[in-house]
């Protein structure tokens, strides 16, 4: 079994990733500064004897070196980041610090301490508003936000280090992740958690535009499983992969499905579309399946049923 260092361990995706690693018998060293993570997300992890949590900022001088020397991990799953597109637009300097500089420090930690594998939380935001669907990893990357640009640059930093210094990097391009522990009040919440929060309160969900825009929704435990596979499958090559369901769902279809679980709730309210909102998003699943055996297992209807109850 491996020892895996998980940055952003107390976050939405990070905590589910820790749980699956521990369930598979791996030792996990979680790192989080609790800027957006929640200690309560790690309730299941804390009862496991092979889990420890270090409260630290990965961007703090020397922090990663100290952690790497103490933990001696076989792999790093790097999830700590600024994860709000809106916040990256408002504060591009913070986006650079947390996303780009943070990734450089991870790459250097792998180089200096002989860490064999790094898994990066990347994003479908690297594609921008691409018109080709489904999106394959060969589609031209044209990010339209500082967040997307930082994710694309982070991939390049890590892949360059991997080629030069002999370790393996997997860049996980997440699509629209949803599931338990996603905070509906945070600035980067997905539309599903926001819709559920409104419906639980007896309020109408708000749809921007006509609702015919599509998204590729992928359940968080599938994403966590993709992270575990990318970090632990033997004899894997460096590369990028979409982490998605391969299914397109309109926001109108999403709202209809959710209303089945909230009897008596008001119908959605349509308002003016958001400026520069991506119209359609759908990923190809082929590369992840071929590279490390990942395909999403939780269908949207099943995932929504879990989340709504």
C-alpha atoms as a PDB file:
ATOM      1  CA  UNK A   1       0.000   0.000   0.000  1.00  0.00           C
ATOM      2  CA  UNK A   2       1.071   3.583  -0.639  1.00  0.00           C
ATOM      3  CA  UNK A   3       1.377   6.725   1.422  1.00  0.00           C
ATOM      4  CA  UNK A   4      -0.429   9.549  -0.346  1.00  0.00           C
ATOM      5  CA  UNK A   5      -0.186  13.240   0.464  1.00  0.00           C
ATOM      6  CA  UNK A   6      -3.476  15.026  -0.283  1.00  0.00           C
ATOM      7  CA  UNK A   7      -3.441  18.823  -0.375  1.00  0.00           C
ATOM      8  CA  UNK A   8      -6.799  20.505   0.126  1.00  0.00           C
ATOM      9  CA  UNK A   9      -7.816  17.427   2.095  1.00  0.00           C
ATOM     10  CA  UNK A  10     -10.696  19.101   3.946  1.00  0.00           C
ATOM     11  CA  UNK A  11     -12.335  20.347   0.772  1.00  0.00           C
ATOM     12  CA  UNK A  12     -15.247  18.929  -1.181  1.00  0.00           C
ATOM     13  CA  UNK A  13     -13.294  16.659  -3.536  1.00  0.00           C
ATOM     14  CA  UNK A  14     -10.317  16.289  -1.187  1.00  0.00           C
ATOM     15  CA  UNK A  15     -12.274  14.762   1.671  1.00  0.00           C
ATOM     16  CA  UNK A  16     -13.960  12.185  -0.569  1.00  0.00           C
ATOM     17  CA  UNK A  17     -10.566  11.339  -2.055  1.00  0.00           C
ATOM     18  CA  UNK A  18      -9.119  10.796   1.420  1.00  0.00           C
ATOM     19  CA  UNK A  19     -12.021   8.512   2.338  1.00  0.00           C
ATOM     20  CA  UNK A  20     -11.535   6.298  -0.719  1.00  0.00           C
ATOM     21  CA  UNK A  21      -7.758   6.120  -0.295  1.00  0.00           C
ATOM     22  CA  UNK A  22      -8.186   5.029   3.320  1.00  0.00           C
ATOM     23  CA  UNK A  23     -10.874   2.496   2.419  1.00  0.00           C
ATOM     24  CA  UNK A  24      -8.432   0.974  -0.077  1.00  0.00           C
ATOM     25  CA  UNK A  25      -5.819   0.545   2.668  1.00  0.00           C
ATOM     26  CA  UNK A  26      -3.493   3.435   1.823  1.00  0.00           C
ATOM     27  CA  UNK A  27      -1.997   5.776   4.402  1.00  0.00           C
ATOM     28  CA  UNK A  28      -3.069   9.389   3.911  1.00  0.00           C
ATOM     29  CA  UNK A  29      -1.411  12.588   5.027  1.00  0.00           C
ATOM     30  CA  UNK A  30      -3.898  15.400   4.566  1.00  0.00           C
ATOM     31  CA  UNK A  31      -2.863  19.036   4.325  1.00  0.00           C
ATOM     32  CA  UNK A  32      -5.261  21.966   4.526  1.00  0.00           C
ATOM     33  CA  UNK A  33      -5.170  25.580   5.684  1.00  0.00           C
ATOM     34  CA  UNK A  34      -8.978  25.708   6.012  1.00  0.00           C
ATOM     35  CA  UNK A  35      -9.357  28.738   3.796  1.00  0.00           C
ATOM     36  CA  UNK A  36     -12.359  27.028   2.208  1.00  0.00           C
ATOM     37  CA  UNK A  37     -12.190  23.485   3.590  1.00  0.00           C
ATOM     38  CA  UNK A  38     -14.147  22.250   6.608  1.00  0.00           C
ATOM     39  CA  UNK A  39     -12.859  19.986   9.366  1.00  0.00           C
ATOM     40  CA  UNK A  40     -16.268  18.301   9.485  1.00  0.00           C
ATOM     41  CA  UNK A  41     -15.689  16.958   5.957  1.00  0.00           C
ATOM     42  CA  UNK A  42     -12.976  14.705   7.414  1.00  0.00           C
ATOM     43  CA  UNK A  43     -15.146  13.072  10.077  1.00  0.00           C
ATOM     44  CA  UNK A  44     -14.840   9.651   8.432  1.00  0.00           C
ATOM     45  CA  UNK A  45     -11.107  10.054   7.846  1.00  0.00           C
ATOM     46  CA  UNK A  46     -10.337  11.010  11.459  1.00  0.00           C
ATOM     47  CA  UNK A  47     -11.503   7.629  12.760  1.00  0.00           C
ATOM     48  CA  UNK A  48      -9.055   5.803  10.489  1.00  0.00           C
ATOM     49  CA  UNK A  49      -5.696   4.925  12.063  1.00  0.00           C
ATOM     50  CA  UNK A  50      -3.764   5.547   8.833  1.00  0.00           C
ATOM     51  CA  UNK A  51      -4.882   9.172   8.490  1.00  0.00           C
ATOM     52  CA  UNK A  52      -3.187  12.257   9.811  1.00  0.00           C
ATOM     53  CA  UNK A  53      -3.955  15.908   9.140  1.00  0.00           C
ATOM     54  CA  UNK A  54      -1.429  18.719   8.985  1.00  0.00           C
ATOM     55  CA  UNK A  55      -2.857  22.227   9.155  1.00  0.00           C
ATOM     56  CA  UNK A  56      -0.580  24.163   6.841  1.00  0.00           C
ATOM     57  CA  UNK A  57      -0.502  26.388   3.776  1.00  0.00           C
ATOM     58  CA  UNK A  58       1.299  24.677   0.893  1.00  0.00           C
ATOM     59  CA  UNK A  59       2.443  28.093  -0.340  1.00  0.00           C
ATOM     60  CA  UNK A  60       4.151  28.982   2.955  1.00  0.00           C
ATOM     61  CA  UNK A  61       7.960  28.990   2.663  1.00  0.00           C
ATOM     62  CA  UNK A  62       9.395  25.566   3.466  1.00  0.00           C
ATOM     63  CA  UNK A  63       6.043  23.998   4.355  1.00  0.00           C
ATOM     64  CA  UNK A  64       6.005  21.366   1.614  1.00  0.00           C
ATOM     65  CA  UNK A  65       9.650  20.466   2.200  1.00  0.00           C
ATOM     66  CA  UNK A  66       9.009  19.811   5.882  1.00  0.00           C
ATOM     67  CA  UNK A  67       5.885  17.771   5.156  1.00  0.00           C
ATOM     68  CA  UNK A  68       7.574  15.730   2.406  1.00  0.00           C
ATOM     69  CA  UNK A  69      10.561  14.904   4.635  1.00  0.00           C
ATOM     70  CA  UNK A  70       8.297  13.799   7.471  1.00  0.00           C
ATOM     71  CA  UNK A  71       5.631  11.943   5.455  1.00  0.00           C
ATOM     72  CA  UNK A  72       7.834  10.466   2.681  1.00  0.00           C
ATOM     73  CA  UNK A  73       4.823  10.055   0.370  1.00  0.00           C
ATOM     74  CA  UNK A  74       4.752   7.825  -2.686  1.00  0.00           C
ATOM     75  CA  UNK A  75       2.342  10.212  -4.407  1.00  0.00           C
ATOM     76  CA  UNK A  76       0.795  13.664  -4.074  1.00  0.00           C
ATOM     77  CA  UNK A  77      -2.786  14.457  -5.031  1.00  0.00           C
ATOM     78  CA  UNK A  78      -2.766  18.236  -5.343  1.00  0.00           C
ATOM     79  CA  UNK A  79      -6.245  19.649  -4.780  1.00  0.00           C
ATOM     80  CA  UNK A  80      -5.432  22.808  -2.806  1.00  0.00           C
ATOM     81  CA  UNK A  81      -6.279  25.775  -5.017  1.00  0.00           C
ATOM     82  CA  UNK A  82      -8.324  28.854  -5.606  1.00  0.00           C
ATOM     83  CA  UNK A  83     -11.310  27.154  -7.206  1.00  0.00           C
ATOM     84  CA  UNK A  84     -13.592  30.057  -8.042  1.00  0.00           C
ATOM     85  CA  UNK A  85     -13.529  31.394 -11.601  1.00  0.00           C
ATOM     86  CA  UNK A  86     -15.236  34.562 -10.365  1.00  0.00           C
ATOM     87  CA  UNK A  87     -12.661  35.078  -7.623  1.00  0.00           C
ATOM     88  CA  UNK A  88      -9.835  34.578 -10.116  1.00  0.00           C
ATOM     89  CA  UNK A  89     -11.273  37.404 -12.215  1.00  0.00           C
ATOM     90  CA  UNK A  90     -11.628  39.660  -9.194  1.00  0.00           C
ATOM     91  CA  UNK A  91      -8.184  38.867  -7.791  1.00  0.00           C
ATOM     92  CA  UNK A  92      -5.841  37.491 -10.477  1.00  0.00           C
ATOM     93  CA  UNK A  93      -2.862  37.943  -8.152  1.00  0.00           C
ATOM     94  CA  UNK A  94      -4.360  35.563  -5.607  1.00  0.00           C
ATOM     95  CA  UNK A  95      -5.169  33.151  -8.428  1.00  0.00           C
ATOM     96  CA  UNK A  96      -1.510  33.238  -9.496  1.00  0.00           C
ATOM     97  CA  UNK A  97      -0.268  32.686  -5.943  1.00  0.00           C
ATOM     98  CA  UNK A  98      -2.559  29.820  -4.983  1.00  0.00           C
ATOM     99  CA  UNK A  99      -2.874  28.059  -8.321  1.00  0.00           C
ATOM    100  CA  UNK A 100       0.311  28.658 -10.276  1.00  0.00           C
ATOM    101  CA  UNK A 101       2.922  29.215  -7.569  1.00  0.00           C
ATOM    102  CA  UNK A 102       1.355  26.470  -5.460  1.00  0.00           C
ATOM    103  CA  UNK A 103       1.700  24.019  -8.333  1.00  0.00           C
ATOM    104  CA  UNK A 104       5.334  25.032  -8.890  1.00  0.00           C
ATOM    105  CA  UNK A 105       6.046  24.255  -5.228  1.00  0.00           C
ATOM    106  CA  UNK A 106       4.406  20.837  -5.620  1.00  0.00           C
ATOM    107  CA  UNK A 107       6.539  20.150  -8.694  1.00  0.00           C
ATOM    108  CA  UNK A 108       9.673  21.140  -6.794  1.00  0.00           C
ATOM    109  CA  UNK A 109       8.721  18.971  -3.818  1.00  0.00           C
ATOM    110  CA  UNK A 110       8.378  15.977  -6.149  1.00  0.00           C
ATOM    111  CA  UNK A 111      11.765  16.743  -7.712  1.00  0.00           C
ATOM    112  CA  UNK A 112      13.650  17.350  -4.486  1.00  0.00           C
ATOM    113  CA  UNK A 113      12.176  14.496  -2.457  1.00  0.00           C
ATOM    114  CA  UNK A 114      11.874  11.749  -5.058  1.00  0.00           C
ATOM    115  CA  UNK A 115       8.095  11.556  -5.060  1.00  0.00           C
ATOM    116  CA  UNK A 116       7.133   9.176  -7.834  1.00  0.00           C
ATOM    117  CA  UNK A 117       3.745  10.529  -8.842  1.00  0.00           C
ATOM    118  CA  UNK A 118       1.717  13.737  -8.778  1.00  0.00           C
ATOM    119  CA  UNK A 119      -1.992  14.018  -9.562  1.00  0.00           C
ATOM    120  CA  UNK A 120      -3.226  17.541 -10.330  1.00  0.00           C
ATOM    121  CA  UNK A 121      -6.758  18.855  -9.985  1.00  0.00           C
ATOM    122  CA  UNK A 122      -7.114  20.559 -13.349  1.00  0.00           C
ATOM    123  CA  UNK A 123     -10.353  21.691 -14.965  1.00  0.00           C
ATOM    124  CA  UNK A 124     -12.457  21.701 -18.093  1.00  0.00           C
ATOM    125  CA  UNK A 125     -11.996  25.493 -17.848  1.00  0.00           C
ATOM    126  CA  UNK A 126      -8.787  24.992 -19.851  1.00  0.00           C
ATOM    127  CA  UNK A 127     -10.976  24.485 -22.955  1.00  0.00           C
ATOM    128  CA  UNK A 128     -12.821  27.788 -22.611  1.00  0.00           C
ATOM    129  CA  UNK A 129     -15.932  28.029 -24.739  1.00  0.00           C
ATOM    130  CA  UNK A 130     -14.855  25.401 -27.254  1.00  0.00           C
ATOM    131  CA  UNK A 131     -17.401  24.589 -29.949  1.00  0.00           C
ATOM    132  CA  UNK A 132     -16.308  20.963 -30.473  1.00  0.00           C
ATOM    133  CA  UNK A 133     -18.306  18.324 -28.591  1.00  0.00           C
ATOM    134  CA  UNK A 134     -17.594  16.017 -27.001  1.00  0.00           C
ATOM    135  CA  UNK A 135     -14.396  17.685 -25.849  1.00  0.00           C
ATOM    136  CA  UNK A 136     -11.366  15.478 -26.274  1.00  0.00           C
ATOM    137  CA  UNK A 137      -7.978  16.154 -24.750  1.00  0.00           C
ATOM    138  CA  UNK A 138      -6.714  17.042 -28.238  1.00  0.00           C
ATOM    139  CA  UNK A 139      -9.095  20.015 -28.600  1.00  0.00           C
ATOM    140  CA  UNK A 140      -7.324  23.381 -28.655  1.00  0.00           C
ATOM    141  CA  UNK A 141      -7.147  24.844 -25.140  1.00  0.00           C
ATOM    142  CA  UNK A 142      -8.365  28.448 -25.040  1.00  0.00           C
ATOM    143  CA  UNK A 143      -9.120  29.433 -21.421  1.00  0.00           C
ATOM    144  CA  UNK A 144     -11.269  32.528 -20.946  1.00  0.00           C
ATOM    145  CA  UNK A 145     -10.498  33.238 -17.273  1.00  0.00           C
ATOM    146  CA  UNK A 146      -7.397  33.593 -15.087  1.00  0.00           C
ATOM    147  CA  UNK A 147      -8.508  30.402 -13.347  1.00  0.00           C
ATOM    148  CA  UNK A 148      -8.563  28.383 -16.579  1.00  0.00           C
ATOM    149  CA  UNK A 149      -5.241  29.875 -17.665  1.00  0.00           C
ATOM    150  CA  UNK A 150      -3.626  28.985 -14.342  1.00  0.00           C
ATOM    151  CA  UNK A 151      -4.870  25.411 -14.571  1.00  0.00           C
ATOM    152  CA  UNK A 152      -3.458  25.048 -18.077  1.00  0.00           C
ATOM    153  CA  UNK A 153      -0.131  26.548 -17.011  1.00  0.00           C
ATOM    154  CA  UNK A 154      -0.083  24.252 -13.961  1.00  0.00           C
ATOM    155  CA  UNK A 155      -0.414  21.246 -16.239  1.00  0.00           C
ATOM    156  CA  UNK A 156       2.557  22.475 -18.285  1.00  0.00           C
ATOM    157  CA  UNK A 157       4.703  23.094 -15.191  1.00  0.00           C
ATOM    158  CA  UNK A 158       4.096  19.621 -13.808  1.00  0.00           C
ATOM    159  CA  UNK A 159       4.419  17.790 -17.117  1.00  0.00           C
ATOM    160  CA  UNK A 160       7.679  19.639 -17.821  1.00  0.00           C
ATOM    161  CA  UNK A 161       9.093  18.666 -14.428  1.00  0.00           C
ATOM    162  CA  UNK A 162       7.942  15.088 -14.922  1.00  0.00           C
ATOM    163  CA  UNK A 163       9.713  14.804 -18.261  1.00  0.00           C
ATOM    164  CA  UNK A 164      12.888  16.398 -16.947  1.00  0.00           C
ATOM    165  CA  UNK A 165      13.152  14.661 -13.587  1.00  0.00           C
ATOM    166  CA  UNK A 166      11.586  11.254 -14.145  1.00  0.00           C
ATOM    167  CA  UNK A 167       8.389  11.208 -12.135  1.00  0.00           C
ATOM    168  CA  UNK A 168       4.809  10.683 -13.351  1.00  0.00           C
ATOM    169  CA  UNK A 169       2.093  13.336 -13.557  1.00  0.00           C
ATOM    170  CA  UNK A 170      -1.602  12.892 -14.208  1.00  0.00           C
ATOM    171  CA  UNK A 171      -3.626  16.069 -14.844  1.00  0.00           C
ATOM    172  CA  UNK A 172      -7.319  15.536 -14.104  1.00  0.00           C
ATOM    173  CA  UNK A 173      -9.586  17.880 -16.072  1.00  0.00           C
ATOM    174  CA  UNK A 174     -12.706  17.866 -13.895  1.00  0.00           C
ATOM    175  CA  UNK A 175     -16.028  18.784 -15.446  1.00  0.00           C
ATOM    176  CA  UNK A 176     -19.065  19.744 -13.298  1.00  0.00           C
ATOM    177  CA  UNK A 177     -18.541  17.889 -10.033  1.00  0.00           C
ATOM    178  CA  UNK A 178     -21.457  17.549  -7.610  1.00  0.00           C
ATOM    179  CA  UNK A 179     -22.347  15.578  -4.498  1.00  0.00           C
ATOM    180  CA  UNK A 180     -22.384  15.599  -0.694  1.00  0.00           C
ATOM    181  CA  UNK A 181     -20.212  18.152   1.161  1.00  0.00           C
ATOM    182  CA  UNK A 182     -20.382  20.734  -1.616  1.00  0.00           C
ATOM    183  CA  UNK A 183     -21.091  24.001   0.182  1.00  0.00           C
ATOM    184  CA  UNK A 184     -24.016  25.821  -1.493  1.00  0.00           C
ATOM    185  CA  UNK A 185     -23.017  29.083   0.205  1.00  0.00           C
ATOM    186  CA  UNK A 186     -19.491  29.194  -1.156  1.00  0.00           C
ATOM    187  CA  UNK A 187     -18.665  31.373  -4.173  1.00  0.00           C
ATOM    188  CA  UNK A 188     -17.671  28.370  -6.260  1.00  0.00           C
ATOM    189  CA  UNK A 189     -20.611  26.073  -5.628  1.00  0.00           C
ATOM    190  CA  UNK A 190     -21.964  24.068  -8.504  1.00  0.00           C
ATOM    191  CA  UNK A 191     -25.445  24.622  -9.850  1.00  0.00           C
ATOM    192  CA  UNK A 192     -26.727  21.347  -8.354  1.00  0.00           C
ATOM    193  CA  UNK A 193     -25.867  22.240  -4.761  1.00  0.00           C
ATOM    194  CA  UNK A 194     -27.366  25.706  -5.256  1.00  0.00           C
ATOM    195  CA  UNK A 195     -30.582  24.260  -6.737  1.00  0.00           C
ATOM    196  CA  UNK A 196     -30.898  21.755  -3.876  1.00  0.00           C
ATOM    197  CA  UNK A 197     -30.358  24.470  -1.269  1.00  0.00           C
ATOM    198  CA  UNK A 198     -33.116  26.586  -2.809  1.00  0.00           C
ATOM    199  CA  UNK A 199     -35.552  23.671  -3.072  1.00  0.00           C
ATOM    200  CA  UNK A 200     -34.970  22.573   0.532  1.00  0.00           C
ATOM    201  CA  UNK A 201     -35.889  26.105   1.587  1.00  0.00           C
ATOM    202  CA  UNK A 202     -39.068  25.981  -0.502  1.00  0.00           C
ATOM    203  CA  UNK A 203     -37.710  28.551  -2.935  1.00  0.00           C
ATOM    204  CA  UNK A 204     -37.637  28.480  -6.725  1.00  0.00           C
ATOM    205  CA  UNK A 205     -34.269  27.658  -8.305  1.00  0.00           C
ATOM    206  CA  UNK A 206     -32.957  30.370 -10.593  1.00  0.00           C
ATOM    207  CA  UNK A 207     -31.917  29.495 -14.152  1.00  0.00           C
ATOM    208  CA  UNK A 208     -29.889  32.030 -16.074  1.00  0.00           C
ATOM    209  CA  UNK A 209     -31.092  32.187 -19.659  1.00  0.00           C
ATOM    210  CA  UNK A 210     -33.350  29.668 -21.390  1.00  0.00           C
ATOM    211  CA  UNK A 211     -32.026  26.656 -19.491  1.00  0.00           C
ATOM    212  CA  UNK A 212     -30.998  24.809 -22.620  1.00  0.00           C
ATOM    213  CA  UNK A 213     -27.304  25.191 -21.856  1.00  0.00           C
ATOM    214  CA  UNK A 214     -25.751  21.788 -21.150  1.00  0.00           C
ATOM    215  CA  UNK A 215     -23.287  20.530 -18.585  1.00  0.00           C
ATOM    216  CA  UNK A 216     -21.437  17.262 -18.016  1.00  0.00           C
ATOM    217  CA  UNK A 217     -22.197  16.449 -14.378  1.00  0.00           C
ATOM    218  CA  UNK A 218     -19.953  13.931 -12.611  1.00  0.00           C
ATOM    219  CA  UNK A 219     -20.554  12.606  -9.095  1.00  0.00           C
ATOM    220  CA  UNK A 220     -17.899  13.424  -6.515  1.00  0.00           C
ATOM    221  CA  UNK A 221     -17.248   9.808  -5.509  1.00  0.00           C
ATOM    222  CA  UNK A 222     -16.526   8.991  -9.140  1.00  0.00           C
ATOM    223  CA  UNK A 223     -14.071  11.899  -9.203  1.00  0.00           C
ATOM    224  CA  UNK A 224     -12.451  10.689  -5.989  1.00  0.00           C
ATOM    225  CA  UNK A 225     -12.121   7.210  -7.487  1.00  0.00           C
ATOM    226  CA  UNK A 226     -10.466   8.704 -10.562  1.00  0.00           C
ATOM    227  CA  UNK A 227      -7.963  10.443  -8.276  1.00  0.00           C
ATOM    228  CA  UNK A 228      -7.181   7.230  -6.394  1.00  0.00           C
ATOM    229  CA  UNK A 229      -6.661   5.310  -9.633  1.00  0.00           C
ATOM    230  CA  UNK A 230      -4.429   8.016 -11.102  1.00  0.00           C
ATOM    231  CA  UNK A 231      -2.314   8.047  -7.940  1.00  0.00           C
ATOM    232  CA  UNK A 232      -1.974   4.301  -7.411  1.00  0.00           C
ATOM    233  CA  UNK A 233      -2.351   2.308 -10.666  1.00  0.00           C
ATOM    234  CA  UNK A 234       1.055   0.763 -11.480  1.00  0.00           C
ATOM    235  CA  UNK A 235       2.991   1.506 -14.663  1.00  0.00           C
ATOM    236  CA  UNK A 236       0.998   4.558 -15.687  1.00  0.00           C
ATOM    237  CA  UNK A 237       2.280   7.206 -18.102  1.00  0.00           C
ATOM    238  CA  UNK A 238       2.117  10.965 -17.619  1.00  0.00           C
ATOM    239  CA  UNK A 239      -0.720  12.791 -19.352  1.00  0.00           C
ATOM    240  CA  UNK A 240      -4.006  14.659 -19.138  1.00  0.00           C
ATOM    241  CA  UNK A 241      -7.499  13.213 -18.959  1.00  0.00           C
ATOM    242  CA  UNK A 242     -11.059  14.469 -18.776  1.00  0.00           C
ATOM    243  CA  UNK A 243     -12.844  13.382 -15.605  1.00  0.00           C
ATOM    244  CA  UNK A 244     -16.458  13.473 -16.662  1.00  0.00           C
ATOM    245  CA  UNK A 245     -19.553  11.369 -17.202  1.00  0.00           C
ATOM    246  CA  UNK A 246     -19.699  11.739 -20.976  1.00  0.00           C
ATOM    247  CA  UNK A 247     -23.396  12.724 -20.706  1.00  0.00           C
ATOM    248  CA  UNK A 248     -24.842  16.171 -21.473  1.00  0.00           C
ATOM    249  CA  UNK A 249     -27.738  17.470 -19.362  1.00  0.00           C
ATOM    250  CA  UNK A 250     -29.607  20.729 -19.865  1.00  0.00           C
ATOM    251  CA  UNK A 251     -30.326  22.875 -16.824  1.00  0.00           C
ATOM    252  CA  UNK A 252     -34.040  22.486 -17.568  1.00  0.00           C
ATOM    253  CA  UNK A 253     -33.662  18.695 -17.424  1.00  0.00           C
ATOM    254  CA  UNK A 254     -31.680  19.032 -14.196  1.00  0.00           C
ATOM    255  CA  UNK A 255     -34.391  21.163 -12.583  1.00  0.00           C
ATOM    256  CA  UNK A 256     -37.130  18.735 -13.650  1.00  0.00           C
ATOM    257  CA  UNK A 257     -35.232  15.791 -12.175  1.00  0.00           C
ATOM    258  CA  UNK A 258     -34.627  17.596  -8.890  1.00  0.00           C
ATOM    259  CA  UNK A 259     -38.268  18.671  -8.569  1.00  0.00           C
ATOM    260  CA  UNK A 260     -39.170  14.965  -8.414  1.00  0.00           C
ATOM    261  CA  UNK A 261     -37.442  14.880  -5.032  1.00  0.00           C
ATOM    262  CA  UNK A 262     -38.974  18.087  -3.623  1.00  0.00           C
ATOM    263  CA  UNK A 263     -42.739  17.730  -3.874  1.00  0.00           C
ATOM    264  CA  UNK A 264     -44.642  20.994  -3.877  1.00  0.00           C
ATOM    265  CA  UNK A 265     -41.615  23.139  -4.635  1.00  0.00           C
ATOM    266  CA  UNK A 266     -42.039  26.074  -7.003  1.00  0.00           C
ATOM    267  CA  UNK A 267     -40.929  25.806 -10.597  1.00  0.00           C
ATOM    268  CA  UNK A 268     -37.661  27.402 -11.680  1.00  0.00           C
ATOM    269  CA  UNK A 269     -37.476  31.113 -12.389  1.00  0.00           C
ATOM    270  CA  UNK A 270     -35.650  32.193 -15.540  1.00  0.00           C
ATOM    271  CA  UNK A 271     -33.609  35.382 -15.481  1.00  0.00           C
ATOM    272  CA  UNK A 272     -31.247  37.069 -17.931  1.00  0.00           C
ATOM    273  CA  UNK A 273     -28.289  34.917 -18.996  1.00  0.00           C
ATOM    274  CA  UNK A 274     -24.884  35.466 -17.447  1.00  0.00           C
ATOM    275  CA  UNK A 275     -22.347  37.301 -19.550  1.00  0.00           C
ATOM    276  CA  UNK A 276     -19.781  34.989 -21.163  1.00  0.00           C
ATOM    277  CA  UNK A 277     -21.508  31.879 -19.796  1.00  0.00           C
ATOM    278  CA  UNK A 278     -20.333  28.748 -21.600  1.00  0.00           C
ATOM    279  CA  UNK A 279     -23.239  27.383 -23.610  1.00  0.00           C
ATOM    280  CA  UNK A 280     -22.377  23.700 -23.869  1.00  0.00           C
ATOM    281  CA  UNK A 281     -19.950  21.414 -22.066  1.00  0.00           C
ATOM    282  CA  UNK A 282     -19.520  17.702 -22.682  1.00  0.00           C
ATOM    283  CA  UNK A 283     -16.392  15.640 -22.221  1.00  0.00           C
ATOM    284  CA  UNK A 284     -15.045  12.522 -23.871  1.00  0.00           C
ATOM    285  CA  UNK A 285     -14.268   9.689 -21.448  1.00  0.00           C
ATOM    286  CA  UNK A 286     -11.944   7.681 -23.682  1.00  0.00           C
ATOM    287  CA  UNK A 287      -8.532   8.798 -22.406  1.00  0.00           C
ATOM    288  CA  UNK A 288      -9.254   8.231 -18.705  1.00  0.00           C
ATOM    289  CA  UNK A 289     -10.644   4.775 -19.494  1.00  0.00           C
ATOM    290  CA  UNK A 290      -7.569   3.809 -21.489  1.00  0.00           C
ATOM    291  CA  UNK A 291      -4.951   5.419 -19.224  1.00  0.00           C
ATOM    292  CA  UNK A 292      -6.059   4.149 -15.827  1.00  0.00           C
ATOM    293  CA  UNK A 293      -9.367   2.319 -16.213  1.00  0.00           C
ATOM    294  CA  UNK A 294     -11.736   5.068 -15.128  1.00  0.00           C
ATOM    295  CA  UNK A 295     -15.314   5.490 -16.260  1.00  0.00           C
ATOM    296  CA  UNK A 296     -18.018   7.212 -14.222  1.00  0.00           C
ATOM    297  CA  UNK A 297     -20.412   4.781 -12.546  1.00  0.00           C
ATOM    298  CA  UNK A 298     -23.010   6.988 -10.830  1.00  0.00           C
ATOM    299  CA  UNK A 299     -25.764   8.108 -13.187  1.00  0.00           C
ATOM    300  CA  UNK A 300     -27.124  11.613 -12.638  1.00  0.00           C
ATOM    301  CA  UNK A 301     -30.555  10.422 -11.462  1.00  0.00           C
ATOM    302  CA  UNK A 302     -28.962   8.191  -8.824  1.00  0.00           C
ATOM    303  CA  UNK A 303     -26.553  10.901  -7.693  1.00  0.00           C
ATOM    304  CA  UNK A 304     -29.348  13.455  -7.358  1.00  0.00           C
ATOM    305  CA  UNK A 305     -31.447  10.995  -5.345  1.00  0.00           C
ATOM    306  CA  UNK A 306     -28.558  10.574  -2.875  1.00  0.00           C
ATOM    307  CA  UNK A 307     -27.967  14.299  -2.646  1.00  0.00           C
ATOM    308  CA  UNK A 308     -31.638  15.218  -2.233  1.00  0.00           C
ATOM    309  CA  UNK A 309     -32.226  12.946   0.753  1.00  0.00           C
END
